[in-house]
Amino acid sequence: MNSLDQELQAKVNQWLSSEYDEATRAALQILIDNNEVTELTDSFYKDLEFGTGGLRGIMGVGSNRINKYTIGKATQGLANYLKKQFPNQVIKVAVAYDSRNNSQSLGTLVADVFAANGIQVYLFNELRPTPVLSFAIRHFGCQSGVMLTASHNPKEYNGYKAYWNDGCQLTAPHDTNVITEVNAIHSVSQISFQPIPENIIPVGDEIDKIYINENKKLSIHPEAVEAQKDLKIVFSPIHGTGITIVPKLLEAWGFNNVSIVEEQATPDGNFPTVIYPNPEEEDAMALAKKKGEELDADLVLATDPDADRVGIAVKNDKGSFQLLNGNQIGSLLVYYVLSSKKEQNQLNNNPYVVKTIVTTNLQAEIANHFNVPYYETLTGFKYIGELMTKLGDSATYLVGGEESYGYLVGSLVRDKDAPNACAFLAEMTAYYKSKGKSLYEVLLDLYQEFGCYQEKLVSLTKKGKAGAEEIKAMMSNLRANLPKSLGGIAVVEVRDYENSVAIDIATGTKKVIDLPKSDVLQFITVDGDVISARPSGTEPKIKFYCSVKAPLTAKSHYEQLQKELATKVDRMMADII
């Protein structure tokens, strides 16, 4: 093992000590015996850190892997911080988990560590969606909460989403403060693993009923649901937690013709029918789409493993099913909510919508059309939740979300909420069907009114230590060599969120960006096109987002315009990737 540097070797040796259990030491010894230098390096070169979605990584042995010790250390650090923040109080946390391999056992471990620290734990006794955990934190009056999930990552991953008392994932200063507490733990002996059993309170399906009832109160057009209660809906949980809530919520909403994709109905952390359990991926949606075609469905829905994201397929003008992207789904939701609220004279009490900096500007156009303020946040729904908490009762959150298939209508939770979005997507489909329109037709109406937007996301995967260094170098190179044009179109503004500055290329004038620092670069062209470069906070990827726009004079021109815009996007992307 001479290939490991001294610091790495010391960390490996520590994990071989008697502090760690026999199974951990045996698994590590196998890597050593097989001279797995790259795997050992990637497993130990750093400690897992909180990103936009919390702690997330590949399951295995090491400080940079998800295992009982890294999860235990994170929980002990959070427990220590909670005790400092809420002295002389009864501290309560909620803990839930998804369908991933080891999620349940890790959830139990988290509950045990909290309980061992004298903290009262509301532990879900079965897997549940992430938004239900967010809801439960506020319902039970908890100071914090933890969700064991790696969202839509491949099966090798698991993760740990940490929440504050508002039901939102940790934001500043709590995120960095918790990391400080976690980093202060240098020995397994500092982690309390032995629980006080009476501190653990099991949570059953009683919380589901409350969550469902509160969601049902948000319905905007119950009369449309009643008129279209036999709307043909196909739903797939993609082997995840959506099966526990979405069918019940749709039934409570009033829909009685929901068909489940049986091949993907059973929770299974191996995700046997897909490579990536992500509704952004066409392959993950394939079985749901196929069932939709067989049943001639009105709407096809699919949620990711922890049911905070949802993808849909709808019939296009040729009668075949087409997947909509996250920007399109979100724009339809924003338009439906705002237009319906205006129709009912309910755009009052300082309403607002929220989108992230890489989400389509079509949503801003729609908000402006209805004279409703919109806010932009950094990528990561925790920033939307943080804004909701900050504005509190002084304004009314209506709808918002991310291009990565995460949406929320109403303010019951402080995270993206796929069951909530599924109900509204179904209601929206029913409402427009009552008016003789499909969601596809409504989307083209939006494009005619506000301009046709075309977006593309390119994700480059760069794994391990070498990958992290490559991503860092790519961003450094972009900052050092700012492109003057993209696809032959002049860049007029650069927004550097890491340095909190927007630069006018022609004048050199700089404006301060009033958002937290984040490693994101945006390039705005003279045409109003936007290209963003952003390393992911939860995956070993760097992401490039492109959005372009052109007038759509007639629906019959849509296909041709799409092709032209797609060509433009590819030309621009080629100059930056």
Coordinates of C-alpha atoms in Angstrom, one line a residue, residues 317-318 440 443-445 447-448 451-454 549-566:
D317 CA -50.9 16.9 -31.1
K318 CA -50.3 13.6 -32.9
Y440 CA -49.7 19.9 -24.5
L443 CA -48.1 24.5 -23.2
L444 CA -48.2 25.7 -26.8
D445 CA -50.7 28.4 -25.8
Y447 CA -45.4 29.6 -26.0
Q448 CA -47.5 31.6 -28.3
G451 CA -42.4 33.1 -26.5
C452 CA -41.2 29.6 -27.2
Y453 CA -38.5 28.6 -24.7
Q454 CA -36.1 25.7 -25.4
K549 CA -36.2 31.8 -26.7
A550 CA -38.0 32.9 -30.0
P551 CA -41.5 34.0 -30.9
L552 CA -44.0 31.3 -31.9
T553 CA -46.4 32.9 -34.4
A554 CA -48.5 29.8 -34.9
K555 CA -48.8 26.4 -33.3
S556 CA -48.2 24.8 -36.7
H557 CA -44.7 26.3 -36.6
Y558 CA -43.8 24.7 -33.3
E559 CA -41.9 21.6 -34.5
Q560 CA -39.8 23.6 -37.0
L561 CA -39.0 26.3 -34.4
Q562 CA -38.1 23.6 -31.9
K563 CA -35.5 22.2 -34.3
E564 CA -34.1 25.6 -35.0
L565 CA -33.8 26.4 -31.3
A566 CA -32.2 23.0 -30.6

